[in-house]
Coordinates of C-alpha atoms in Angstrom, one line a residue:
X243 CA -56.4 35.8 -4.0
X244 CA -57.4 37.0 -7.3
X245 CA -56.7 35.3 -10.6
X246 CA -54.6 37.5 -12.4
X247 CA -54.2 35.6 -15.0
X248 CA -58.1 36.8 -15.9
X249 CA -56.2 39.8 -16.9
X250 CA -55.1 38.7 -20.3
X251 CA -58.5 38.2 -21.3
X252 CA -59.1 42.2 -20.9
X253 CA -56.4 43.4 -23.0
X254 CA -58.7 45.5 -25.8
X255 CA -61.5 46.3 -23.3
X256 CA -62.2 49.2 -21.0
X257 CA -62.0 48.4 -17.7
X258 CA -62.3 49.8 -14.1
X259 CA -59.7 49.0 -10.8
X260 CA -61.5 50.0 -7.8
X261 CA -60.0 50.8 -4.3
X262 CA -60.6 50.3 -0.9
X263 CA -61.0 54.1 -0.4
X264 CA -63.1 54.6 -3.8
X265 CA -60.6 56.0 -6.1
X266 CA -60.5 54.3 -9.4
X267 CA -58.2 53.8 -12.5
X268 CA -60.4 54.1 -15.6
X269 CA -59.2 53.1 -19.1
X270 CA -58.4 50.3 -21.6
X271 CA -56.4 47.3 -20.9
X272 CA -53.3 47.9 -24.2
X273 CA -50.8 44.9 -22.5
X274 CA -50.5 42.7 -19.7
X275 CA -46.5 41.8 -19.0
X276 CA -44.6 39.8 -18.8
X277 CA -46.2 38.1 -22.1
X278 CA -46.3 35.0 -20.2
X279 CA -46.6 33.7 -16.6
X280 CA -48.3 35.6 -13.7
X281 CA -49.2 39.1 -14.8
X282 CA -47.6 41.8 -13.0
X283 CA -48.1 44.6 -15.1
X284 CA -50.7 46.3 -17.1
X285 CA -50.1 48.8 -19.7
X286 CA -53.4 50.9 -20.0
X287 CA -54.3 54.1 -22.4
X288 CA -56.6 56.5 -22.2
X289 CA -56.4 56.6 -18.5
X290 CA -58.4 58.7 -16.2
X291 CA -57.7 58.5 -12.4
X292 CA -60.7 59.3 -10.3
X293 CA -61.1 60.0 -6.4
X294 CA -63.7 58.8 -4.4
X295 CA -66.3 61.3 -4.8
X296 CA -65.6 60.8 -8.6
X297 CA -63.8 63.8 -9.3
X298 CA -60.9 63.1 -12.4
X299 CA -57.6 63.6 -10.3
X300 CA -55.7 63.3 -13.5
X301 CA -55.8 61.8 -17.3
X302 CA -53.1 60.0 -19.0
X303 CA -52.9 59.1 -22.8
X304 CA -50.4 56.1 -21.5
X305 CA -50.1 54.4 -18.2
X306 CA -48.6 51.6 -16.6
X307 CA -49.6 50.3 -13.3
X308 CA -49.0 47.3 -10.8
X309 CA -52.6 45.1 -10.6
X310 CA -51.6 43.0 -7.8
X311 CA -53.0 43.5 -4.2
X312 CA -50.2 45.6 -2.1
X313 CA -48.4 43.3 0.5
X314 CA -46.3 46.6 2.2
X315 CA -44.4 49.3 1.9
X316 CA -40.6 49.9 2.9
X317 CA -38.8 53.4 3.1
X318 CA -35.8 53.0 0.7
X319 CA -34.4 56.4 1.7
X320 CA -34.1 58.4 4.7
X321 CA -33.7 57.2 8.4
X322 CA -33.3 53.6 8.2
X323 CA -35.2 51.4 5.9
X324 CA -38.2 50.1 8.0
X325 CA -41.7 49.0 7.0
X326 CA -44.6 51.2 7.2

């Protein structure tokens, strides 16, 4: 499990978050929230979202974005709620 708490200590740099398939979310680290406690969101600027034959899918001045490692994902909407 990773230590997310590392995060904090990147707020003001530019940083990198690799994937499993090679895409990548390029940019600098602006917040990490909550202030305190285990960090479940970064706020990041200058944002450039790259596949994984490093082509720029799309660039944000401002982005936000969950760090944490994905545990599932649930349909909310449609035919019954089941996991995916």
């Amino acid at each position: 499990m990773p230590d997310y708490a590392k995060l904090r200590q990147l707020v003001s740099h530019r940083v990198t978050f690799e994937y499993d398939t090679g895409a990548k979310i390029i940019g600098y680290m602006a917040a990490c929230k909550p202030a305190t406690g285990t960090v479940q969101v970064v706020n990041m600027t200058k944002v450039d979202i790259v596949d994984g034959s490093g082509r720029v899918l799309e660039h944000h001045d401002s982005f936000s974005m969950v760090p944490n490692a994905l545990a599932g994902v649930l349909v909310t909407e449609g035919p019954r709620g089941r996991e995916a």
